Amino acid sequence: MTFDPEALGHSRSDLAAALKEQRRRAGWTQVRLAKRCNMSQTKVSNIESGKLTPALVDVELILEALGAEGPLAAEIRLLTRSANTEWQDHGASRRRGLDKKQDELARLEAATREFRFFLLSMVTGLLATPEYIRASIADVSGDQSKIIVRKLERQRVLLEARKSFTFILTEQAVRWPILPPPAMAMQVDRLASVSRLPNVRLGVLPLAGHVPERPLNTFTVYDRRLATVETGTGALMLRDRRDVNAYRDDFERYEGYAVWGEDCRRLLSEWSMIFTRQCE
């Protein structure tokens, strides 16, 4: 599928129109289609009006019920993939205000029970010290204090016992010197501290050893319903089940190469001491 960020916003309405037209061509009512697909008539109505983005499994049920096949059915499947993909431009987020972005993330975190973070090059805000957060948004114009406060407030989610968090950080993410050595030592110590929370698993991928994988992006998986993939200019929000499962599978492979528990904390202690010695 060709990726066109500007087209993603139109795919939901296009999909809704295509499914509605397919039903009408078959001469079916929404009630009949809903009964055949074991859905409510309200759900079918919301899909056809564009109020609800259907998952691929819903679309497959509809296409099968209507006997749709060939190029048109293939096009509807592509529209479904696009409709379940959203592009969030970093520039647009900054113009709108990164404090508002923090509110969006807080709502997403409130609705999620199981988190998986793969951190390729930097520490995520949930694990960051105030100094690290300030350095990570140093290029953001205007008053940064509100953003820092909101990021720190979001860290309270780590204390919610009913939620589980798994973080995998590459050695590069842990040791990238975005701060002077004393502050970097404090940041590494913060990781070790968080790793002791009962609902948190934190592992690192050291450069020593053999990891026959090729990680390209930082990504986060929220339950089984959403994967976000970071790029240099924005983030992809993937809701298609195939995409989410693919990133869950990637995460599971990296888990097997990561170092956990006391072995992880020993590595973090070594890296913290390296920063400390640089201050002497």
PDB file of C-alpha atoms in Angstrom:
ATOM      1  CA  MET A   1       0.000   0.000   0.000  1.00  0.00           C
ATOM      2  CA  THR A   2       1.371   3.422  -0.928  1.00  0.00           C
ATOM      3  CA  PHE A   3       1.635   5.648   2.123  1.00  0.00           C
ATOM      4  CA  ASP A   4       0.299   9.173   1.692  1.00  0.00           C
ATOM      5  CA  PRO A   5      -0.072  11.003   5.033  1.00  0.00           C
ATOM      6  CA  GLU A   6      -2.459  13.557   3.552  1.00  0.00           C
ATOM      7  CA  ALA A   7      -4.790  10.810   2.339  1.00  0.00           C
ATOM      8  CA  LEU A   8      -5.185   9.178   5.738  1.00  0.00           C
ATOM      9  CA  GLY A   9      -7.718  11.726   6.877  1.00  0.00           C
ATOM     10  CA  HIS A  10      -9.991  11.001   3.925  1.00  0.00           C
ATOM     11  CA  SER A  11      -9.872   7.218   4.045  1.00  0.00           C
ATOM     12  CA  ARG A  12     -12.457   6.858   6.833  1.00  0.00           C
ATOM     13  CA  SER A  13     -15.155   8.711   4.878  1.00  0.00           C
ATOM     14  CA  ASP A  14     -14.173   6.900   1.670  1.00  0.00           C
ATOM     15  CA  LEU A  15     -14.418   3.555   3.457  1.00  0.00           C
ATOM     16  CA  ALA A  16     -17.801   4.428   4.943  1.00  0.00           C
ATOM     17  CA  ALA A  17     -19.134   5.420   1.512  1.00  0.00           C
ATOM     18  CA  ALA A  18     -17.727   2.278  -0.147  1.00  0.00           C
ATOM     19  CA  LEU A  19     -19.275  -0.068   2.415  1.00  0.00           C
ATOM     20  CA  LYS A  20     -22.616   1.704   2.232  1.00  0.00           C
ATOM     21  CA  GLU A  21     -22.609   1.502  -1.576  1.00  0.00           C
ATOM     22  CA  GLN A  22     -21.677  -2.180  -1.461  1.00  0.00           C
ATOM     23  CA  ARG A  23     -24.640  -2.909   0.831  1.00  0.00           C
ATOM     24  CA  ARG A  24     -27.037  -0.965  -1.358  1.00  0.00           C
ATOM     25  CA  ARG A  25     -25.853  -2.755  -4.502  1.00  0.00           C
ATOM     26  CA  ALA A  26     -26.593  -6.053  -2.765  1.00  0.00           C
ATOM     27  CA  GLY A  27     -30.072  -4.772  -1.941  1.00  0.00           C
ATOM     28  CA  TRP A  28     -29.625  -5.356   1.783  1.00  0.00           C
ATOM     29  CA  THR A  29     -30.903  -3.263   4.694  1.00  0.00           C
ATOM     30  CA  GLN A  30     -28.666  -2.344   7.608  1.00  0.00           C
ATOM     31  CA  VAL A  31     -30.776  -4.584   9.845  1.00  0.00           C
ATOM     32  CA  ARG A  32     -30.249  -7.607   7.599  1.00  0.00           C
ATOM     33  CA  LEU A  33     -26.501  -6.977   7.318  1.00  0.00           C
ATOM     34  CA  ALA A  34     -26.159  -6.480  11.059  1.00  0.00           C
ATOM     35  CA  LYS A  35     -27.944  -9.750  11.789  1.00  0.00           C
ATOM     36  CA  ARG A  36     -25.799 -11.642   9.257  1.00  0.00           C
ATOM     37  CA  CYS A  37     -22.558 -10.218  10.736  1.00  0.00           C
ATOM     38  CA  ASN A  38     -23.675 -10.594  14.359  1.00  0.00           C
ATOM     39  CA  MET A  39     -23.445  -6.825  14.854  1.00  0.00           C
ATOM     40  CA  SER A  40     -25.941  -4.284  16.100  1.00  0.00           C
ATOM     41  CA  GLN A  41     -27.758  -2.125  13.548  1.00  0.00           C
ATOM     42  CA  THR A  42     -26.328   0.888  15.380  1.00  0.00           C
ATOM     43  CA  LYS A  43     -22.789  -0.328  14.731  1.00  0.00           C
ATOM     44  CA  VAL A  44     -23.475  -0.808  11.022  1.00  0.00           C
ATOM     45  CA  SER A  45     -25.032   2.658  10.899  1.00  0.00           C
ATOM     46  CA  ASN A  46     -22.036   4.230  12.647  1.00  0.00           C
ATOM     47  CA  ILE A  47     -19.631   2.486  10.265  1.00  0.00           C
ATOM     48  CA  GLU A  48     -21.546   3.696   7.211  1.00  0.00           C
ATOM     49  CA  SER A  49     -21.772   7.261   8.556  1.00  0.00           C
ATOM     50  CA  GLY A  50     -18.043   7.388   9.335  1.00  0.00           C
ATOM     51  CA  LYS A  51     -18.611   7.798  13.077  1.00  0.00           C
ATOM     52  CA  LEU A  52     -16.909   4.457  13.765  1.00  0.00           C
ATOM     53  CA  THR A  53     -13.763   3.169  12.087  1.00  0.00           C
ATOM     54  CA  PRO A  54     -14.242  -0.582  11.577  1.00  0.00           C
ATOM     55  CA  ALA A  55     -11.463  -3.043  12.249  1.00  0.00           C
ATOM     56  CA  LEU A  56     -10.383  -5.279   9.396  1.00  0.00           C
ATOM     57  CA  VAL A  57     -12.240  -8.223  10.943  1.00  0.00           C
ATOM     58  CA  ASP A  58     -15.494  -6.210  10.814  1.00  0.00           C
ATOM     59  CA  VAL A  59     -14.926  -5.327   7.176  1.00  0.00           C
ATOM     60  CA  GLU A  60     -14.127  -8.935   6.280  1.00  0.00           C
ATOM     61  CA  LEU A  61     -17.408 -10.043   7.865  1.00  0.00           C
ATOM     62  CA  ILE A  62     -19.330  -7.425   5.880  1.00  0.00           C
ATOM     63  CA  LEU A  63     -17.628  -8.270   2.584  1.00  0.00           C
ATOM     64  CA  GLU A  64     -18.216 -11.987   3.103  1.00  0.00           C
ATOM     65  CA  ALA A  65     -21.870 -11.452   4.001  1.00  0.00           C
ATOM     66  CA  LEU A  66     -22.433  -9.329   0.878  1.00  0.00           C
ATOM     67  CA  GLY A  67     -20.487 -11.708  -1.361  1.00  0.00           C
ATOM     68  CA  ALA A  68     -18.113  -8.914  -2.377  1.00  0.00           C
ATOM     69  CA  GLU A  69     -14.933  -9.969  -4.141  1.00  0.00           C
ATOM     70  CA  GLY A  70     -12.518  -8.889  -6.847  1.00  0.00           C
ATOM     71  CA  PRO A  71     -10.892  -5.444  -7.276  1.00  0.00           C
ATOM     72  CA  LEU A  72     -13.595  -3.565  -5.366  1.00  0.00           C
ATOM     73  CA  ALA A  73     -13.251  -5.768  -2.300  1.00  0.00           C
ATOM     74  CA  ALA A  74      -9.461  -5.404  -2.485  1.00  0.00           C
ATOM     75  CA  GLU A  75      -9.820  -1.625  -2.623  1.00  0.00           C
ATOM     76  CA  ILE A  76     -12.099  -1.667   0.429  1.00  0.00           C
ATOM     77  CA  ARG A  77      -9.502  -3.679   2.343  1.00  0.00           C
ATOM     78  CA  LEU A  78      -6.841  -1.087   1.463  1.00  0.00           C
ATOM     79  CA  LEU A  79      -9.159   1.700   2.604  1.00  0.00           C
ATOM     80  CA  THR A  80      -9.624  -0.155   5.896  1.00  0.00           C
ATOM     81  CA  ARG A  81      -5.872  -0.266   6.439  1.00  0.00           C
ATOM     82  CA  SER A  82      -5.580   3.460   5.733  1.00  0.00           C
ATOM     83  CA  ALA A  83      -8.579   4.321   7.921  1.00  0.00           C
ATOM     84  CA  ASN A  84      -6.896   2.561  10.838  1.00  0.00           C
ATOM     85  CA  THR A  85      -3.681   4.557  10.352  1.00  0.00           C
ATOM     86  CA  GLU A  86      -3.230   8.139  11.543  1.00  0.00           C
ATOM     87  CA  TRP A  87      -0.301  10.497  10.974  1.00  0.00           C
ATOM     88  CA  GLN A  88       0.583  12.972  13.709  1.00  0.00           C
ATOM     89  CA  ASP A  89       2.962  15.635  12.465  1.00  0.00           C
ATOM     90  CA  HIS A  90       5.441  16.885  15.080  1.00  0.00           C
ATOM     91  CA  GLY A  91       5.395  20.386  13.622  1.00  0.00           C
ATOM     92  CA  ALA A  92       1.620  20.595  13.823  1.00  0.00           C
ATOM     93  CA  SER A  93       1.692  19.280  17.412  1.00  0.00           C
ATOM     94  CA  ARG A  94       4.167  21.975  18.394  1.00  0.00           C
ATOM     95  CA  ARG A  95       2.127  24.720  16.804  1.00  0.00           C
ATOM     96  CA  ARG A  96      -0.963  23.494  18.635  1.00  0.00           C
ATOM     97  CA  GLY A  97       0.959  23.271  21.906  1.00  0.00           C
ATOM     98  CA  LEU A  98       2.852  20.313  23.379  1.00  0.00           C
ATOM     99  CA  ASP A  99       0.954  20.740  26.646  1.00  0.00           C
ATOM    100  CA  LYS A 100      -2.189  19.725  24.742  1.00  0.00           C
ATOM    101  CA  LYS A 101      -0.306  16.712  23.391  1.00  0.00           C
ATOM    102  CA  GLN A 102       0.404  15.719  27.004  1.00  0.00           C
ATOM    103  CA  ASP A 103      -3.326  15.819  27.731  1.00  0.00           C
ATOM    104  CA  GLU A 104      -3.983  13.478  24.778  1.00  0.00           C
ATOM    105  CA  LEU A 105      -1.325  11.052  26.001  1.00  0.00           C
ATOM    106  CA  ALA A 106      -2.730  11.151  29.531  1.00  0.00           C
ATOM    107  CA  ARG A 107      -6.177  10.171  28.230  1.00  0.00           C
ATOM    108  CA  LEU A 108      -4.658   7.325  26.214  1.00  0.00           C
ATOM    109  CA  GLU A 109      -2.682   6.109  29.225  1.00  0.00           C
ATOM    110  CA  ALA A 110      -5.779   6.250  31.435  1.00  0.00           C
ATOM    111  CA  ALA A 111      -7.602   3.909  29.031  1.00  0.00           C
ATOM    112  CA  THR A 112      -4.711   1.416  28.721  1.00  0.00           C
ATOM    113  CA  ARG A 113      -3.904  -1.527  30.984  1.00  0.00           C
ATOM    114  CA  GLU A 114      -0.817  -3.019  29.322  1.00  0.00           C
ATOM    115  CA  PHE A 115       2.062  -0.935  27.927  1.00  0.00           C
ATOM    116  CA  ARG A 116       5.084  -1.959  25.864  1.00  0.00           C
ATOM    117  CA  PHE A 117       7.770   0.660  25.138  1.00  0.00           C
ATOM    118  CA  PHE A 118      10.694   0.008  22.799  1.00  0.00           C
ATOM    119  CA  LEU A 119      13.099   2.947  23.177  1.00  0.00           C
ATOM    120  CA  LEU A 120      15.749   3.070  20.481  1.00  0.00           C
ATOM    121  CA  SER A 121      17.527   6.386  21.002  1.00  0.00           C
ATOM    122  CA  MET A 122      16.134   8.310  23.997  1.00  0.00           C
ATOM    123  CA  VAL A 123      14.384   7.856  27.319  1.00  0.00           C
ATOM    124  CA  THR A 124      10.614   8.326  27.259  1.00  0.00           C
ATOM    125  CA  GLY A 125       8.966  11.025  29.355  1.00  0.00           C
ATOM    126  CA  LEU A 126       7.465   8.511  31.796  1.00  0.00           C
ATOM    127  CA  LEU A 127      11.010   7.566  32.867  1.00  0.00           C
ATOM    128  CA  ALA A 128      12.681  10.963  32.618  1.00  0.00           C
ATOM    129  CA  THR A 129      14.016  13.327  35.278  1.00  0.00           C
ATOM    130  CA  PRO A 130      12.916  16.977  35.071  1.00  0.00           C
ATOM    131  CA  GLU A 131      16.358  17.906  33.704  1.00  0.00           C
ATOM    132  CA  TYR A 132      16.114  15.274  30.977  1.00  0.00           C
ATOM    133  CA  ILE A 133      12.622  16.444  30.015  1.00  0.00           C
ATOM    134  CA  ARG A 134      13.834  20.047  29.798  1.00  0.00           C
ATOM    135  CA  ALA A 135      16.730  19.025  27.567  1.00  0.00           C
ATOM    136  CA  SER A 136      14.471  16.944  25.319  1.00  0.00           C
ATOM    137  CA  ILE A 137      12.270  19.970  24.532  1.00  0.00           C
ATOM    138  CA  ALA A 138      15.054  22.565  24.469  1.00  0.00           C
ATOM    139  CA  ASP A 139      14.236  23.424  20.848  1.00  0.00           C
ATOM    140  CA  VAL A 140      10.588  24.173  21.630  1.00  0.00           C
ATOM    141  CA  SER A 141       9.931  27.906  21.613  1.00  0.00           C
ATOM    142  CA  GLY A 142       8.036  29.731  24.346  1.00  0.00           C
ATOM    143  CA  ASP A 143       7.344  28.827  27.955  1.00  0.00           C
ATOM    144  CA  GLN A 144       8.326  25.204  28.516  1.00  0.00           C
ATOM    145  CA  SER A 145       7.331  24.993  32.179  1.00  0.00           C
ATOM    146  CA  LYS A 146       3.759  23.883  31.485  1.00  0.00           C
ATOM    147  CA  ILE A 147       4.980  21.026  29.268  1.00  0.00           C
ATOM    148  CA  ILE A 148       7.476  19.871  31.904  1.00  0.00           C
ATOM    149  CA  VAL A 149       4.825  19.914  34.627  1.00  0.00           C
ATOM    150  CA  ARG A 150       2.374  17.901  32.503  1.00  0.00           C
ATOM    151  CA  LYS A 151       5.047  15.312  31.626  1.00  0.00           C
ATOM    152  CA  LEU A 152       5.922  14.896  35.288  1.00  0.00           C
ATOM    153  CA  GLU A 153       2.247  14.608  36.238  1.00  0.00           C
ATOM    154  CA  ARG A 154       1.816  11.817  33.696  1.00  0.00           C
ATOM    155  CA  GLN A 155       4.469   9.772  35.523  1.00  0.00           C
ATOM    156  CA  ARG A 156       1.915   9.058  38.269  1.00  0.00           C
ATOM    157  CA  VAL A 157       0.401   6.448  35.966  1.00  0.00           C
ATOM    158  CA  LEU A 158       3.381   4.216  36.806  1.00  0.00           C
ATOM    159  CA  LEU A 159       2.045   3.916  40.353  1.00  0.00           C
ATOM    160  CA  GLU A 160      -1.300   2.448  39.278  1.00  0.00           C
ATOM    161  CA  ALA A 161      -1.051  -1.174  40.326  1.00  0.00           C
ATOM    162  CA  ARG A 162      -3.706  -2.409  37.884  1.00  0.00           C
ATOM    163  CA  LYS A 163      -1.548  -1.328  34.932  1.00  0.00           C
ATOM    164  CA  SER A 164       1.573  -3.123  33.708  1.00  0.00           C
ATOM    165  CA  PHE A 165       4.557  -1.539  31.962  1.00  0.00           C
ATOM    166  CA  THR A 166       7.392  -3.161  30.053  1.00  0.00           C
ATOM    167  CA  PHE A 167      10.239  -0.932  28.877  1.00  0.00           C
ATOM    168  CA  ILE A 168      13.082  -2.046  26.623  1.00  0.00           C
ATOM    169  CA  LEU A 169      15.861   0.507  26.155  1.00  0.00           C
ATOM    170  CA  THR A 170      18.902   0.158  23.951  1.00  0.00           C
ATOM    171  CA  GLU A 171      22.225   1.065  25.526  1.00  0.00           C
ATOM    172  CA  GLN A 172      22.266   4.059  23.196  1.00  0.00           C
ATOM    173  CA  ALA A 173      18.919   5.276  24.569  1.00  0.00           C
ATOM    174  CA  VAL A 174      20.225   5.037  28.136  1.00  0.00           C
ATOM    175  CA  ARG A 175      23.621   6.606  27.530  1.00  0.00           C
ATOM    176  CA  TRP A 176      22.982   9.230  24.837  1.00  0.00           C
ATOM    177  CA  PRO A 177      24.565  12.334  26.472  1.00  0.00           C
ATOM    178  CA  ILE A 178      21.735  14.829  26.079  1.00  0.00           C
ATOM    179  CA  LEU A 179      22.721  16.233  29.515  1.00  0.00           C
ATOM    180  CA  PRO A 180      26.048  16.951  31.261  1.00  0.00           C
ATOM    181  CA  PRO A 181      27.522  13.884  33.027  1.00  0.00           C
ATOM    182  CA  PRO A 182      26.164  14.594  36.570  1.00  0.00           C
ATOM    183  CA  ALA A 183      22.614  14.938  35.285  1.00  0.00           C
ATOM    184  CA  MET A 184      23.005  11.869  33.075  1.00  0.00           C
ATOM    185  CA  ALA A 185      24.104   9.848  36.117  1.00  0.00           C
ATOM    186  CA  MET A 186      20.907  10.944  37.892  1.00  0.00           C
ATOM    187  CA  GLN A 187      18.835   9.929  34.874  1.00  0.00           C
ATOM    188  CA  VAL A 188      20.370   6.448  34.756  1.00  0.00           C
ATOM    189  CA  ASP A 189      19.783   6.069  38.501  1.00  0.00           C
ATOM    190  CA  ARG A 190      16.144   7.037  37.901  1.00  0.00           C
ATOM    191  CA  LEU A 191      15.797   4.095  35.497  1.00  0.00           C
ATOM    192  CA  ALA A 192      17.139   1.697  38.106  1.00  0.00           C
ATOM    193  CA  SER A 193      14.711   3.095  40.675  1.00  0.00           C
ATOM    194  CA  VAL A 194      11.666   2.747  38.409  1.00  0.00           C
ATOM    195  CA  SER A 195      12.679  -0.822  37.541  1.00  0.00           C
ATOM    196  CA  ARG A 196      11.911  -1.809  41.141  1.00  0.00           C
ATOM    197  CA  LEU A 197       8.223  -0.904  40.912  1.00  0.00           C
ATOM    198  CA  PRO A 198       6.165  -4.123  41.126  1.00  0.00           C
ATOM    199  CA  ASN A 199       4.167  -3.427  37.947  1.00  0.00           C
ATOM    200  CA  VAL A 200       7.188  -2.357  35.879  1.00  0.00           C
ATOM    201  CA  ARG A 201       9.629  -4.521  33.915  1.00  0.00           C
ATOM    202  CA  LEU A 202      12.620  -2.607  32.589  1.00  0.00           C
ATOM    203  CA  GLY A 203      15.266  -4.190  30.410  1.00  0.00           C
ATOM    204  CA  VAL A 204      18.225  -2.952  28.404  1.00  0.00           C
ATOM    205  CA  LEU A 205      19.776  -4.117  25.159  1.00  0.00           C
ATOM    206  CA  PRO A 206      23.564  -3.759  25.665  1.00  0.00           C
ATOM    207  CA  LEU A 207      25.833  -3.252  22.671  1.00  0.00           C
ATOM    208  CA  ALA A 208      27.941  -6.193  23.799  1.00  0.00           C
ATOM    209  CA  GLY A 209      26.751  -9.532  22.469  1.00  0.00           C
ATOM    210  CA  HIS A 210      24.808 -10.532  19.387  1.00  0.00           C
ATOM    211  CA  VAL A 211      21.362  -9.200  18.459  1.00  0.00           C
ATOM    212  CA  PRO A 212      20.401 -10.381  14.944  1.00  0.00           C
ATOM    213  CA  GLU A 213      17.629  -7.788  14.618  1.00  0.00           C
ATOM    214  CA  ARG A 214      17.435  -4.385  12.926  1.00  0.00           C
ATOM    215  CA  PRO A 215      15.360  -1.972  15.019  1.00  0.00           C
ATOM    216  CA  LEU A 216      14.455   1.104  12.996  1.00  0.00           C
ATOM    217  CA  ASN A 217      12.114   3.085  15.226  1.00  0.00           C
ATOM    218  CA  THR A 218      11.009   3.807  18.741  1.00  0.00           C
ATOM    219  CA  PHE A 219       7.523   2.365  19.209  1.00  0.00           C
ATOM    220  CA  THR A 220       4.876   1.858  21.877  1.00  0.00           C
ATOM    221  CA  VAL A 221       2.082  -0.724  21.985  1.00  0.00           C
ATOM    222  CA  TYR A 222      -1.051   0.023  23.995  1.00  0.00           C
ATOM    223  CA  ASP A 223      -2.912  -3.182  24.897  1.00  0.00           C
ATOM    224  CA  ARG A 224      -3.836  -4.901  21.633  1.00  0.00           C
ATOM    225  CA  ARG A 225      -5.491  -1.907  20.035  1.00  0.00           C
ATOM    226  CA  LEU A 226      -2.842   0.667  19.139  1.00  0.00           C
ATOM    227  CA  ALA A 227       0.819   0.897  18.146  1.00  0.00           C
ATOM    228  CA  THR A 228       2.565   4.254  17.781  1.00  0.00           C
ATOM    229  CA  VAL A 229       5.743   4.436  15.723  1.00  0.00           C
ATOM    230  CA  GLU A 230       8.038   7.452  15.996  1.00  0.00           C
ATOM    231  CA  THR A 231       9.839   8.979  13.029  1.00  0.00           C
ATOM    232  CA  GLY A 232      11.955  12.110  12.714  1.00  0.00           C
ATOM    233  CA  THR A 233       9.012  14.275  11.658  1.00  0.00           C
ATOM    234  CA  GLY A 234       5.989  12.639  13.250  1.00  0.00           C
ATOM    235  CA  ALA A 235       4.343   9.495  14.516  1.00  0.00           C
ATOM    236  CA  LEU A 236       2.229   6.797  12.912  1.00  0.00           C
ATOM    237  CA  MET A 237      -0.806   5.669  14.923  1.00  0.00           C
ATOM    238  CA  LEU A 238      -1.609   2.121  13.821  1.00  0.00           C
ATOM    239  CA  ARG A 239      -4.914   0.512  14.811  1.00  0.00           C
ATOM    240  CA  ASP A 240      -5.147  -2.283  12.269  1.00  0.00           C
ATOM    241  CA  ARG A 241      -4.862  -5.576  14.164  1.00  0.00           C
ATOM    242  CA  ARG A 242      -2.188  -6.883  11.796  1.00  0.00           C
ATOM    243  CA  ASP A 243       0.014  -3.850  12.419  1.00  0.00           C
ATOM    244  CA  VAL A 244      -0.451  -3.946  16.189  1.00  0.00           C
ATOM    245  CA  ASN A 245       0.303  -7.665  16.320  1.00  0.00           C
ATOM    246  CA  ALA A 246       3.405  -7.190  14.156  1.00  0.00           C
ATOM    247  CA  TYR A 247       4.835  -4.710  16.662  1.00  0.00           C
ATOM    248  CA  ARG A 248       3.884  -6.926  19.582  1.00  0.00           C
ATOM    249  CA  ASP A 249       5.792  -9.755  17.880  1.00  0.00           C
ATOM    250  CA  ASP A 250       8.808  -7.477  17.338  1.00  0.00           C
ATOM    251  CA  PHE A 251       8.713  -6.482  20.997  1.00  0.00           C
ATOM    252  CA  GLU A 252       8.594 -10.092  22.105  1.00  0.00           C
ATOM    253  CA  ARG A 253      11.730 -10.869  20.089  1.00  0.00           C
ATOM    254  CA  TYR A 254      13.616  -7.951  21.637  1.00  0.00           C
ATOM    255  CA  GLU A 255      12.535  -9.121  25.097  1.00  0.00           C
ATOM    256  CA  GLY A 256      14.534 -12.281  24.509  1.00  0.00           C
ATOM    257  CA  TYR A 257      17.747 -10.318  23.906  1.00  0.00           C
ATOM    258  CA  ALA A 258      17.318  -7.787  26.735  1.00  0.00           C
ATOM    259  CA  VAL A 259      18.872  -7.935  30.208  1.00  0.00           C
ATOM    260  CA  TRP A 260      16.391  -7.757  33.112  1.00  0.00           C
ATOM    261  CA  GLY A 261      16.166  -7.538  36.889  1.00  0.00           C
ATOM    262  CA  GLU A 262      19.353  -7.393  38.948  1.00  0.00           C
ATOM    263  CA  ASP A 263      21.524  -7.955  35.870  1.00  0.00           C
ATOM    264  CA  CYS A 264      19.909  -4.911  34.279  1.00  0.00           C
ATOM    265  CA  ARG A 265      20.422  -2.814  37.414  1.00  0.00           C
ATOM    266  CA  ARG A 266      24.095  -3.831  37.538  1.00  0.00           C
ATOM    267  CA  LEU A 267      24.547  -2.543  33.997  1.00  0.00           C
ATOM    268  CA  LEU A 268      22.719   0.670  34.812  1.00  0.00           C
ATOM    269  CA  SER A 269      24.958   1.131  37.868  1.00  0.00           C
ATOM    270  CA  GLU A 270      28.061   0.677  35.715  1.00  0.00           C
ATOM    271  CA  TRP A 271      26.837   3.230  33.193  1.00  0.00           C
ATOM    272  CA  SER A 272      25.919   5.676  35.953  1.00  0.00           C
ATOM    273  CA  MET A 273      29.434   5.343  37.409  1.00  0.00           C
ATOM    274  CA  ILE A 274      30.939   6.108  33.998  1.00  0.00           C
ATOM    275  CA  PHE A 275      29.067   9.421  33.957  1.00  0.00           C
ATOM    276  CA  THR A 276      30.058  10.086  37.588  1.00  0.00           C
ATOM    277  CA  ARG A 277      33.758   9.525  36.838  1.00  0.00           C
ATOM    278  CA  GLN A 278      33.549  12.009  33.987  1.00  0.00           C
ATOM    279  CA  CYS A 279      32.783  14.673  36.605  1.00  0.00           C
ATOM    280  CA  GLU A 280      35.984  14.022  38.571  1.00  0.00           C
TER     281      GLU A 280
END
